[in-house]
Coordinates of C-alpha atoms (C1' of nucleotides) in Angstrom, one line a residue:
Chain A
M1 CA 0.0 0.0 0.0
M2 CA 1.5 3.3 -1.0
L3 CA 0.4 6.7 0.4
E4 CA 3.1 8.9 -1.0
N5 CA 1.0 11.9 -2.1
R6 CA -1.5 14.2 -0.5
H7 CA -4.2 13.2 -2.9
S8 CA -4.4 9.7 -1.7
V9 CA -4.3 10.9 1.9
A10 CA -7.3 13.1 1.3
E11 CA -9.0 10.2 -0.5
I12 CA -8.4 7.9 2.4
L13 CA -9.7 10.5 4.9
S14 CA -12.8 10.9 2.8
R15 CA -13.6 7.2 3.3
Q16 CA -13.5 7.5 7.1
P17 CA -16.9 7.8 8.8
L18 CA -15.7 10.8 10.7
F19 CA -15.0 12.7 7.5
V20 CA -17.7 11.8 5.1
G21 CA -19.5 14.9 4.0
L22 CA -16.5 17.2 4.1
S23 CA -15.8 19.2 1.0
E24 CA -12.8 18.4 -1.2
A25 CA -11.2 21.6 -0.1
E26 CA -11.6 20.8 3.6
L27 CA -10.3 17.4 3.1
Q28 CA -7.2 18.8 1.3
Q29 CA -6.6 21.2 4.1
I30 CA -6.7 18.4 6.7
A31 CA -4.6 16.1 4.5
Q32 CA -1.9 18.8 4.2
T33 CA -1.0 18.5 7.8
T34 CA -1.5 14.8 8.1
R35 CA 1.4 12.5 8.0
E36 CA 1.6 8.8 7.7
Y37 CA 3.7 6.6 9.9
R38 CA 4.3 2.9 10.1
V39 CA 5.0 0.8 13.1
Q40 CA 6.1 -2.8 13.4
K41 CA 4.5 -5.4 15.5
N42 CA 5.2 -4.8 19.2
E43 CA 6.6 -1.3 18.5
I44 CA 5.5 1.4 20.9
V45 CA 3.6 4.3 19.3
F46 CA 3.7 6.5 22.4
Q47 CA 4.0 6.1 26.1
K48 CA 1.8 7.3 28.9
G49 CA 2.8 10.8 29.8
E50 CA 4.0 12.0 26.4
S51 CA 2.5 15.0 24.7
P52 CA 0.0 14.4 22.0
Q53 CA 0.4 15.9 18.5
G54 CA -3.0 15.1 17.1
M55 CA -5.5 12.4 16.3
H56 CA -4.4 9.0 15.1
L57 CA -6.3 7.0 12.4
V58 CA -5.5 3.4 11.9
I59 CA -5.4 2.5 8.2
M60 CA -3.9 -1.0 8.5
G61 CA -3.0 -3.3 11.4
Q62 CA -4.0 -3.0 15.0
I63 CA -3.0 -0.8 17.9
K64 CA -3.5 -1.7 21.5
L65 CA -4.2 1.1 24.1
A66 CA -3.3 0.2 27.6
I67 CA -2.5 1.6 31.0
P68 CA 0.7 0.2 32.4
S69 CA 0.7 -0.6 36.0
P70 CA 3.8 -0.2 38.2
Q71 CA 3.9 -3.9 38.9
G72 CA 4.5 -4.6 35.2
S73 CA 1.0 -5.8 34.3
E74 CA -1.3 -3.6 32.2
K75 CA -4.9 -2.9 31.6
V76 CA -5.9 -3.0 28.0
M77 CA -8.3 -0.2 27.4
H78 CA -9.0 -0.5 23.8
I79 CA -8.1 -2.4 20.6
V80 CA -8.0 0.0 17.7
N81 CA -8.7 -1.6 14.3
P82 CA -8.5 -0.1 10.8
G83 CA -11.0 2.7 10.3
Q84 CA -11.0 3.6 13.9
S85 CA -9.2 6.5 15.6
F86 CA -7.5 7.2 18.9
G87 CA -6.1 10.1 20.8
E88 CA -8.9 12.5 20.0
A89 CA -9.9 13.2 23.6
V90 CA -6.4 14.3 24.5
T91 CA -6.5 16.6 21.5
F92 CA -9.3 18.7 23.0
L93 CA -7.6 19.0 26.4
D94 CA -4.1 20.0 27.0
K95 CA -2.9 17.0 28.8
P96 CA -0.4 14.2 28.3
Y97 CA -1.5 10.8 27.1
P98 CA -3.2 8.9 29.9
L99 CA -2.2 5.6 28.4
S100 CA 0.3 3.9 26.1
A101 CA -0.1 2.7 22.5
Q102 CA 1.6 -0.3 21.1
A103 CA 1.2 -2.0 17.7
T104 CA 0.0 -5.7 17.9
Q105 CA 0.6 -6.0 14.2
D106 CA 2.6 -4.2 11.6
S107 CA 0.5 -1.1 11.1
I108 CA 0.0 2.0 9.0
V109 CA -1.5 5.0 10.8
L110 CA -2.3 8.6 9.9
L111 CA -1.6 11.4 12.3
I112 CA -3.9 14.3 11.9
D113 CA -2.5 17.5 13.2
K114 CA -4.2 18.9 16.3
Q115 CA -4.6 22.4 15.1
S116 CA -5.9 21.7 11.7
L117 CA -8.5 19.3 13.2
L118 CA -9.6 22.1 15.6
D119 CA -9.8 24.5 12.6
A120 CA -11.8 22.1 10.6
I121 CA -14.2 21.6 13.5
D122 CA -14.6 25.4 13.8
E123 CA -15.6 25.7 10.2
N124 CA -17.7 22.6 9.9
P125 CA -20.5 22.0 12.4
R126 CA -21.2 18.6 10.9
L127 CA -17.7 17.5 11.7
A128 CA -18.1 18.8 15.2
R129 CA -21.2 16.7 15.7
K130 CA -19.5 13.7 14.3
M131 CA -16.6 14.1 16.7
L132 CA -19.1 14.6 19.6
A133 CA -20.9 11.4 18.6
S134 CA -17.6 9.6 18.3
L135 CA -16.5 10.6 21.7
S136 CA -19.9 9.7 23.1
V137 CA -19.6 6.2 21.7
R138 CA -16.2 5.8 23.4
L139 CA -17.8 7.1 26.6
H140 CA -20.5 4.5 26.4
E141 CA -18.0 1.8 25.6
L142 CA -15.9 2.8 28.6
M143 CA -19.0 2.6 30.8
S144 CA -19.8 -1.0 29.6
D145 CA -16.1 -1.7 30.4
I146 CA -16.5 -0.5 33.9
E147 CA -19.8 -2.3 34.3
N148 CA -17.9 -5.4 33.1
C149 CA -15.0 -5.2 35.5
A150 CA -17.0 -3.9 38.4
L151 CA -19.9 -6.2 38.7
R152 CA -19.4 -9.3 36.8
T153 CA -17.8 -12.6 37.5
S154 CA -15.2 -14.1 35.2
A155 CA -17.8 -16.4 33.5
Q156 CA -20.2 -13.4 33.0
K157 CA -17.4 -11.3 31.5
V158 CA -16.5 -13.9 29.0
A159 CA -20.1 -14.8 28.2
S160 CA -21.1 -11.2 27.7
Y161 CA -18.1 -10.6 25.5
L162 CA -19.1 -13.5 23.3
A163 CA -22.8 -12.5 23.3
Q164 CA -21.7 -9.0 22.2
E165 CA -19.6 -10.4 19.4
C166 CA -22.6 -12.5 18.3
R167 CA -24.7 -9.3 18.0
N168 CA -22.0 -7.7 15.9
T169 CA -22.0 -10.5 13.3
A170 CA -24.5 -10.1 10.6
T171 CA -25.1 -13.8 10.0
D172 CA -27.0 -16.2 12.1
I173 CA -24.1 -18.6 12.2
W174 CA -22.5 -17.8 15.5
T175 CA -18.9 -18.3 14.7
I176 CA -16.6 -15.7 16.4
E177 CA -13.1 -15.0 15.2
L178 CA -11.2 -13.5 18.0
G179 CA -9.5 -10.3 16.8
S180 CA -6.5 -10.8 19.0
S181 CA -4.6 -13.3 21.1
K182 CA -6.3 -14.8 24.1
Q183 CA -3.7 -13.1 26.3
T184 CA -4.8 -9.7 25.0
L185 CA -8.5 -10.6 25.2
A186 CA -7.9 -11.7 28.8
A187 CA -6.3 -8.4 29.6
R188 CA -9.2 -6.6 28.0
L189 CA -11.7 -8.5 30.2
N190 CA -9.5 -8.1 33.2
L191 CA -8.7 -11.7 33.7
A192 CA -5.6 -13.7 34.0
P193 CA -5.0 -15.7 30.8
E194 CA -5.3 -18.9 32.9
T195 CA -8.8 -17.8 34.1
L196 CA -10.0 -17.1 30.5
S197 CA -8.7 -20.5 29.5
R198 CA -10.6 -22.2 32.3
V199 CA -13.8 -20.4 31.6
L200 CA -13.7 -21.2 28.0
G201 CA -13.0 -24.9 28.9
Q202 CA -16.0 -24.8 31.2
L203 CA -18.3 -23.3 28.7
S204 CA -17.2 -25.9 26.2
K205 CA -17.8 -28.7 28.6
S206 CA -21.4 -27.5 29.2
G207 CA -21.9 -27.5 25.5
I208 CA -22.5 -23.8 25.2
I209 CA -19.6 -23.2 22.9
E210 CA -16.9 -25.0 21.0
V211 CA -13.3 -23.6 20.8
H212 CA -11.0 -24.2 17.8
G213 CA -8.0 -22.0 18.3
R214 CA -9.1 -18.4 17.7
K215 CA -12.4 -19.5 16.3
I216 CA -15.3 -19.9 18.7
Q217 CA -18.5 -21.6 17.7
V218 CA -21.6 -20.7 19.7
L219 CA -23.8 -23.7 20.0
D220 CA -26.4 -22.5 22.5
R221 CA -27.1 -18.9 22.2
A222 CA -29.8 -18.9 24.9
R223 CA -27.7 -20.4 27.6
L224 CA -24.8 -18.1 26.6
D225 CA -27.0 -15.1 27.2
E226 CA -28.2 -16.6 30.5
T227 CA -24.6 -17.1 31.6
A228 CA -23.9 -13.5 30.8
R229 CA -26.4 -12.5 33.5
Chain B
M1 CA -34.2 30.0 45.2
M2 CA -36.7 31.1 42.5
L3 CA -36.2 30.4 38.8
E4 CA -39.6 31.3 37.6
N5 CA -38.7 33.3 34.5
R6 CA -36.6 32.8 31.4
H7 CA -34.4 35.7 32.2
S8 CA -33.0 34.0 35.3
V9 CA -32.5 30.7 33.5
A10 CA -30.4 32.5 30.8
E11 CA -28.5 34.2 33.6
I12 CA -27.8 30.9 35.4
L13 CA -26.7 29.3 32.1
S14 CA -24.4 32.2 31.4
R15 CA -22.5 31.3 34.6
Q16 CA -21.9 27.7 33.6
P17 CA -18.4 27.1 32.3
L18 CA -19.9 25.4 29.3
F19 CA -21.8 28.5 28.2
V20 CA -19.6 31.4 29.0
G21 CA -18.9 33.4 25.8
L22 CA -22.3 32.8 24.3
S23 CA -24.2 35.9 23.1
E24 CA -27.2 37.1 25.0
A25 CA -29.4 36.0 22.1
E26 CA -28.0 32.5 22.0
L27 CA -28.4 32.1 25.7
Q28 CA -32.0 33.2 25.4
Q29 CA -32.7 30.7 22.7
I30 CA -31.3 27.9 24.8
A31 CA -33.1 29.2 27.9
Q32 CA -36.4 29.1 26.0
T33 CA -36.4 25.4 25.7
T34 CA -34.8 24.7 29.1
R35 CA -37.0 23.7 31.9
E36 CA -36.3 23.4 35.6
Y37 CA -37.2 20.4 37.7
R38 CA -36.8 19.6 41.4
V39 CA -36.2 16.2 42.9
Q40 CA -36.2 15.2 46.5
K41 CA -33.5 13.2 48.2
N42 CA -33.6 9.5 47.0
E43 CA -36.0 10.3 44.2
I44 CA -35.2 8.7 40.8
V45 CA -34.5 11.2 38.0
F46 CA -34.4 8.5 35.3
Q47 CA -33.9 4.8 35.0
K48 CA -31.5 2.9 32.8
G49 CA -33.1 2.2 29.5
E50 CA -35.3 5.4 29.3
S51 CA -35.1 7.8 26.4
P52 CA -33.1 11.0 27.1
Q53 CA -34.7 14.4 26.4
G54 CA -31.5 16.5 26.7
M55 CA -28.7 17.6 28.9
H56 CA -29.1 18.0 32.6
L57 CA -27.3 20.7 34.6
V58 CA -27.2 20.5 38.3
I59 CA -27.9 23.9 40.0
M60 CA -28.3 22.7 43.6
G61 CA -28.0 19.4 45.4
Q62 CA -26.4 16.2 44.2
I63 CA -27.2 13.5 41.6
K64 CA -25.8 10.0 41.7
L65 CA -25.3 8.2 38.4
A66 CA -25.1 4.4 38.7
I67 CA -25.5 1.2 36.8
P68 CA -27.8 -1.2 38.6
S69 CA -26.8 -4.8 38.7
P70 CA -29.4 -7.6 38.5
Q71 CA -28.3 -8.8 42.0
G72 CA -29.4 -5.5 43.5
S73 CA -26.1 -4.0 44.0
E74 CA -25.0 -1.0 41.9
K75 CA -21.8 0.6 40.5
V76 CA -21.8 4.3 41.1
M77 CA -20.3 5.8 38.0
H78 CA -20.4 9.5 38.9
I79 CA -21.5 11.9 41.5
V80 CA -22.7 15.1 39.9
N81 CA -22.4 18.3 41.9
P82 CA -23.7 21.8 41.3
G83 CA -22.3 23.4 38.1
Q84 CA -21.8 20.0 36.5
S85 CA -23.8 18.4 33.8
F86 CA -24.8 14.9 32.9
G87 CA -26.6 13.1 30.0
E88 CA -24.7 15.0 27.3
A89 CA -23.2 11.9 25.7
V90 CA -26.5 10.3 25.2
T91 CA -27.8 13.5 23.6
F92 CA -25.3 13.1 20.7
L93 CA -26.3 9.5 20.1
D94 CA -29.7 8.1 19.8
K95 CA -29.6 5.6 22.6
P96 CA -31.4 5.1 25.8
Y97 CA -29.7 6.0 29.1
P98 CA -27.0 3.5 29.9
L99 CA -27.4 4.2 33.7
S100 CA -29.8 5.4 36.3
A101 CA -29.8 8.8 38.0
Q102 CA -31.0 9.3 41.6
A103 CA -30.9 12.4 43.8
T104 CA -28.8 12.0 47.0
Q105 CA -30.0 15.3 48.2
D106 CA -32.9 17.6 47.5
S107 CA -31.9 19.1 44.1
I108 CA -32.7 21.6 41.5
V109 CA -31.7 20.7 37.9
L110 CA -32.0 22.3 34.5
L111 CA -33.0 20.2 31.5
I112 CA -31.7 21.7 28.3
D113 CA -33.5 20.5 25.3
K114 CA -31.6 18.2 23.0
Q115 CA -32.5 19.9 19.7
S116 CA -31.7 23.4 20.8
L117 CA -28.4 22.3 22.2
L118 CA -27.5 20.7 18.9
D119 CA -28.6 23.9 17.1
A120 CA -26.5 26.0 19.4
I121 CA -23.5 23.9 18.7
D122 CA -24.0 24.2 15.0
E123 CA -24.0 27.9 15.2
N124 CA -21.3 28.3 17.7
P125 CA -17.9 26.6 17.2
R126 CA -16.7 27.7 20.6
L127 CA -19.6 25.8 22.3
A128 CA -18.7 22.8 20.2
R129 CA -15.2 22.9 21.4
K130 CA -16.3 23.3 25.0
M131 CA -18.6 20.3 24.7
L132 CA -15.8 18.3 23.1
A133 CA -13.5 19.3 25.9
S134 CA -16.1 18.5 28.5
L135 CA -16.7 15.0 27.0
S136 CA -13.0 14.5 26.9
V137 CA -12.7 15.2 30.6
R138 CA -15.4 12.7 31.4
L139 CA -13.5 10.2 29.2
H140 CA -10.3 10.7 31.1
E141 CA -12.2 10.4 34.4
L142 CA -13.7 7.1 33.3
M143 CA -10.3 5.8 32.3
S144 CA -8.9 6.6 35.8
D145 CA -11.9 4.8 37.1
I146 CA -11.1 1.7 35.1
E147 CA -7.5 2.0 36.1
N148 CA -8.8 2.2 39.7
C149 CA -11.0 -0.9 39.6
A150 CA -8.8 -2.9 37.3
L151 CA -5.4 -2.7 38.8
R152 CA -5.4 -1.4 42.3
T153 CA -5.9 -3.1 45.7
S154 CA -8.4 -1.7 48.2
A155 CA -5.8 0.3 50.0
Q156 CA -4.5 1.8 46.8
K157 CA -8.0 2.8 45.7
V158 CA -8.7 4.6 48.9
A159 CA -5.3 6.2 49.1
S160 CA -5.4 7.4 45.5
Y161 CA -8.9 8.8 46.0
L162 CA -7.7 10.8 49.0
A163 CA -4.6 11.9 47.2
Q164 CA -6.7 13.1 44.3
E165 CA -8.9 15.0 46.7
C166 CA -5.9 16.6 48.2
R167 CA -4.8 17.9 44.8
N168 CA -8.3 19.4 44.3
T169 CA -8.1 21.5 47.5
A170 CA -6.4 24.8 47.0
T171 CA -5.0 25.0 50.5
D172 CA -2.1 23.2 52.1
I173 CA -4.2 22.0 55.0
W174 CA -5.1 18.5 53.9
T175 CA -8.6 18.3 55.3
I176 CA -11.0 16.4 53.1
E177 CA -14.7 16.7 53.5
L178 CA -16.3 13.6 51.9
G179 CA -19.0 14.8 49.5
S180 CA -21.2 11.8 50.1
S181 CA -21.8 9.0 52.6
K182 CA -19.2 6.3 53.0
Q183 CA -21.5 3.8 51.5
T184 CA -21.7 5.8 48.3
L185 CA -17.9 6.4 48.3
A186 CA -17.4 2.7 48.8
A187 CA -19.6 1.9 45.8
R188 CA -17.7 4.5 43.7
L189 CA -14.4 2.9 44.6
N190 CA -15.9 -0.6 44.0
L191 CA -15.5 -1.7 47.6
A192 CA -17.8 -3.2 50.1
P193 CA -18.6 -0.6 52.8
E194 CA -16.9 -2.9 55.3
T195 CA -13.7 -2.9 53.3
L196 CA -13.6 0.9 53.1
S197 CA -14.1 1.1 56.8
R198 CA -11.3 -1.4 57.4
V199 CA -8.9 0.5 55.1
L200 CA -9.6 3.8 56.7
G201 CA -9.1 2.3 60.1
Q202 CA -5.8 0.9 59.0
L203 CA -4.6 4.1 57.4
S204 CA -5.5 5.8 60.7
K205 CA -3.6 3.3 62.8
S206 CA -0.5 3.9 60.7
G207 CA -0.8 7.6 61.3
I208 CA -1.3 8.6 57.7
I209 CA -4.8 10.0 58.2
E210 CA -7.2 10.9 61.0
V211 CA -10.9 10.2 60.5
H212 CA -13.7 12.3 62.1
G213 CA -17.0 11.3 60.6
R214 CA -17.0 12.7 57.1
K215 CA -14.0 14.8 57.6
I216 CA -10.6 13.2 56.9
Q217 CA -7.4 14.9 58.0
V218 CA -4.3 13.9 56.0
L219 CA -1.3 13.8 58.4
D220 CA 1.4 12.3 56.1
R221 CA 1.0 13.3 52.5
A222 CA 4.1 11.5 51.4
R223 CA 3.1 8.1 52.8
L224 CA -0.4 8.6 51.4
D225 CA 1.0 9.0 47.9
E226 CA 3.3 6.0 48.5
T227 CA 0.3 3.9 49.5
A228 CA -1.5 4.9 46.4
R229 CA 1.1 3.2 44.3
Chain C
dA1 C1' -35.6 13.5 74.9
dA2 C1' -37.1 8.9 73.5
dA3 C1' -37.7 5.7 69.8
dA4 C1' -36.8 4.2 65.3
dA5 C1' -34.1 3.9 61.3
dA6 C1' -30.0 4.2 58.8
dA7 C1' -25.0 4.1 58.7
dA8 C1' -20.7 2.6 60.3
dT9 C1' -17.6 -0.6 62.6
dT10 C1' -15.7 -5.1 63.8
dG11 C1' -14.8 -10.0 63.6
dA12 C1' -15.2 -14.7 61.5
dC13 C1' -15.5 -17.3 57.4
dG14 C1' -15.2 -18.8 52.6
dC15 C1' -14.8 -18.5 47.7
dG16 C1' -13.1 -16.6 43.4
dC17 C1' -9.5 -15.6 41.0
dG18 C1' -4.6 -14.4 40.7
dT19 C1' -0.1 -16.7 41.3
dT20 C1' 3.2 -20.0 40.5
dA21 C1' 4.9 -23.8 38.0
dA22 C1' 5.2 -27.1 34.4
dA23 C1' 3.9 -29.3 30.4
dG24 C1' 1.8 -29.2 25.8
dA25 C1' 0.5 -26.8 21.3
dA26 C1' 1.2 -23.5 17.8
dG27 C1' 4.0 -20.3 15.1
dA28 C1' 8.2 -18.3 13.7
dT29 C1' 13.0 -18.8 12.1
dA30 C1' 16.5 -20.8 9.6
Chain D
dT1 C1' 12.3 -30.7 9.1
dA2 C1' 14.4 -29.2 13.3
dT3 C1' 14.9 -25.6 16.9
dC4 C1' 13.4 -21.8 19.3
dT5 C1' 10.0 -18.8 20.8
dT6 C1' 5.5 -17.6 22.1
dC7 C1' 0.9 -18.9 23.3
dT8 C1' -2.3 -21.9 25.7
dT9 C1' -3.8 -25.2 28.9
dT10 C1' -3.9 -27.7 33.4
dA11 C1' -3.2 -28.3 38.3
dA12 C1' -2.1 -26.9 43.2
dC13 C1' -2.1 -23.2 46.4
dG14 C1' -3.0 -18.9 48.9
dC15 C1' -4.6 -14.3 49.7
dG16 C1' -7.8 -10.4 49.2
dC17 C1' -12.0 -9.0 49.6
dG18 C1' -16.9 -9.9 49.7
dT19 C1' -20.5 -12.0 52.7
dC20 C1' -22.8 -12.8 56.9
dA21 C1' -23.7 -11.5 61.5
dA22 C1' -23.6 -8.8 65.6
dT23 C1' -22.7 -4.4 67.9
dT24 C1' -22.1 0.5 68.1
dT25 C1' -22.7 5.1 66.5
dT26 C1' -25.1 8.6 64.0
dT27 C1' -29.1 10.5 62.0
dT28 C1' -34.0 11.0 61.6
dT29 C1' -38.6 11.0 63.4
dT30 C1' -42.1 11.8 66.7

DNA sequence: AAAAAAAATTGACGCGCGTTAAAGAAGATA
DNA sequence: TATCTTCTTTAACGCGCGTCAATTTTTTTT
């Protein structure tokens, strides 16, 4: 994939949900101060505490956002996939990054300059609304996350994660392809990898699911939902 | 306190951080579709799952936002004090409330209509930016919350809460007045009330703090910070 | 001021889940 | 294909914190 000129950057931007509806000129302006960067698997994009330069938009690959704990473990806050952005919130405040970003795969990311994003928002109410909606979505996701880690047992966490994934698939065949390693998933659900493994084994034994590596087949949707709550 | 006419509503709005800088006309327009409501202590403002009508702005009293769990317990997500707002995020999405709101004191709240808020944002980029900043702040708060409940022990939770409160006070005398009952604080920190009580007792015994009802005197700031991490 | 209700404290107990350790499976490297 | 690394699974163990229960303190009601 080659992104060597401004034109293609603007084109890519125009395909992002956040930017549809912007005029060609507006896109060009944003594209002008947008730079592309590439990171290899496991490479750190930024550390908690650094100063943000703008909004990141994942084009290819996957970025993991996590809060490192002093004891070495970490809490995975978000897995960012292509088409999604991160670092917006910090752009509207003047604060350092509250978490670290690390690539889980070789990735290509666009970095949209802070100031030109703010300028674009000033001139385009529709963009402002989209940004507001986007932040609101993140806010709701975070609240589900808190709900998850605050008042659910390990089995409930796993079951409700799987149930959520089922809802996201369009088909009626409940096969879930985990988007990340089980380690990472465990961290996202706030579980030790061993616990996740045990819960999956247990759900398999009760005939609710069937696990084949990173593919999980849901056999009994009703009992899955029941386990989730 | 009487708020019976539009003029005073506009005036109150103009004093809210979110609305400073708006023109008189803009304020009047928002005020026109803003209504005041009062709730008594323990009264429910809205339940999880209901449809939102707009943004709530607390004038007097205190509102508790919490996610009820099926087992009857609840996770307190936020305590909203005078001058603060809630329900913005849901205004920019078309989703039901993800949590319930309940007054912990007799309260007076303004309800700003969804549509006129959106209109005001369209016409005023500064307001848009303020809303973005406001949502970003909430987002960061939620992330600290997750950090709190995901990778801290009970003593760390309490200590970091107290340390945070210290930072919020302007003075160098570290006396913290809990803004709510210890039960509610415990729920916010994701602790059983008994655990909170034990931790406070323990911190007292080590000479780090001194507890007098809802007033907490911090005696050893350094060791408090150390306990927090 | 007395009675009732709610909140806070204290102790005993048990369970869920993290920790440690070790072995097996899957992917990467050459 | 063989070796090394990383990921996943399984088992044994222990601790932190929630649960239950009883008492004391504080707040509210009359």
